[in-house]
């Protein structure tokens, strides 16, 4: 089963090209360590939230954009082995310096709990962070399946829900603080792939109208602490030369 290293960071908007150059240089190394794909997306529709949001997740400043990204691995063992190699690889020093504050980046290891559709050739992504009670894992997967039927109906290409399996605590920021995760909960990192933003925006309007009378308290997690945003692809190793 695939395994993902998921991350969210705040990058100065003025450094967008520098960031793109940085990740393009990093991909060959990750690939040599066994990664099968790397996707980096740039926030273009990131709303402010009442309880949580992506800005607060990484203590973003006024001049910073949100980056939502993931590296796909064949399995957790391959991911773990790669991080060990990376620490002692001289080639890491040849990668351009990170054009953002890495101390505020949040990251972790995630295993798919639900996956549907495809994730290639997406022109737009919706990214989500949330906290789900550990005992509600099955109920959450079942809810995701129902949600996918609606997303697919309105033009989504694919959806994946990833369950936190190796999510570290951070000194400044982390996934736990981002979603105000409680002791009995697990961080979830997920996304929906769309052909373009227009399709996603039109679907959002349709779904919002259809969910107006839905009982949100019946959801197997606290929706008030869930955050979501829209992202444009910035780098996709499947399309890299």
Tab-separated table of N, CA, C and O in Angstrom, residues 113-114 132 136-147 159 161 163 220:
chain	number	residue	atom	x	y	z
A	113	UNK	N	-6.589	5.743	4.024
A	113	UNK	CA	-7.701	5.045	4.644
A	113	UNK	C	-8.864	4.961	3.658
A	113	UNK	O	-9.767	4.139	3.792
A	114	UNK	N	-8.807	5.796	2.603
A	114	UNK	CA	-9.797	5.737	1.526
A	114	UNK	C	-9.187	6.374	0.283
A	114	UNK	O	-8.522	7.407	0.369
A	132	UNK	N	-9.642	13.300	13.536
A	132	UNK	CA	-10.706	12.296	13.617
A	132	UNK	C	-10.455	11.388	14.826
A	132	UNK	O	-9.327	10.913	15.011
A	136	UNK	N	-13.174	6.214	15.316
A	136	UNK	CA	-14.092	6.493	14.200
A	136	UNK	C	-13.448	6.279	12.839
A	136	UNK	O	-13.954	6.762	11.819
A	137	UNK	N	-12.344	5.572	12.795
A	137	UNK	CA	-11.629	5.370	11.531
A	137	UNK	C	-12.524	4.730	10.469
A	137	UNK	O	-12.594	5.184	9.329
A	138	UNK	N	-13.212	3.665	10.824
A	138	UNK	CA	-14.085	2.969	9.876
A	138	UNK	C	-15.242	3.860	9.450
A	138	UNK	O	-15.585	3.947	8.262
A	139	UNK	N	-15.846	4.552	10.407
A	139	UNK	CA	-16.970	5.434	10.095
A	139	UNK	C	-16.522	6.578	9.184
A	139	UNK	O	-17.256	7.004	8.284
A	140	UNK	N	-15.295	7.059	9.400
A	140	UNK	CA	-14.774	8.142	8.564
A	140	UNK	C	-14.571	7.658	7.128
A	140	UNK	O	-14.906	8.360	6.173
A	141	UNK	N	-14.036	6.451	6.964
A	141	UNK	CA	-13.836	5.887	5.627
A	141	UNK	C	-15.168	5.711	4.903
A	141	UNK	O	-15.278	5.959	3.699
A	142	UNK	N	-16.180	5.287	5.639
A	142	UNK	CA	-17.507	5.116	5.047
A	142	UNK	C	-18.083	6.462	4.629
A	142	UNK	O	-18.709	6.581	3.571
A	143	UNK	N	-17.871	7.492	5.455
A	143	UNK	CA	-18.336	8.828	5.111
A	143	UNK	C	-17.606	9.348	3.873
A	143	UNK	O	-18.196	9.990	2.997
A	144	UNK	N	-16.297	9.044	3.781
A	144	UNK	CA	-15.506	9.469	2.624
A	144	UNK	C	-16.046	8.847	1.347
A	144	UNK	O	-16.096	9.497	0.293
A	145	UNK	N	-16.469	7.603	1.428
A	145	UNK	CA	-17.020	6.923	0.253
A	145	UNK	C	-18.294	7.606	-0.221
A	145	UNK	O	-18.514	7.802	-1.423
A	146	UNK	N	-19.136	8.001	0.726
A	146	UNK	CA	-20.357	8.726	0.363
A	146	UNK	C	-20.010	10.089	-0.223
A	146	UNK	O	-20.624	10.548	-1.186
A	147	UNK	N	-19.000	10.743	0.367
A	147	UNK	CA	-18.577	12.044	-0.139
A	147	UNK	C	-18.032	11.959	-1.543
A	147	UNK	O	-18.290	12.838	-2.377
A	159	UNK	N	-9.939	11.315	-5.185
A	159	UNK	CA	-9.937	11.738	-3.787
A	159	UNK	C	-9.141	10.733	-2.970
A	159	UNK	O	-9.185	9.532	-3.241
A	161	UNK	N	-7.917	10.031	1.268
A	161	UNK	CA	-7.944	10.393	2.688
A	161	UNK	C	-6.817	9.622	3.377
A	161	UNK	O	-6.769	8.389	3.296
A	163	UNK	N	-4.529	8.750	6.804
A	163	UNK	CA	-4.584	8.632	8.264
A	163	UNK	C	-3.176	8.775	8.845
A	163	UNK	O	-2.247	8.092	8.405
A	220	UNK	N	-18.492	11.935	11.802
A	220	UNK	CA	-17.631	11.232	12.755
A	220	UNK	C	-16.382	12.017	13.147
A	220	UNK	O	-15.358	11.437	13.492
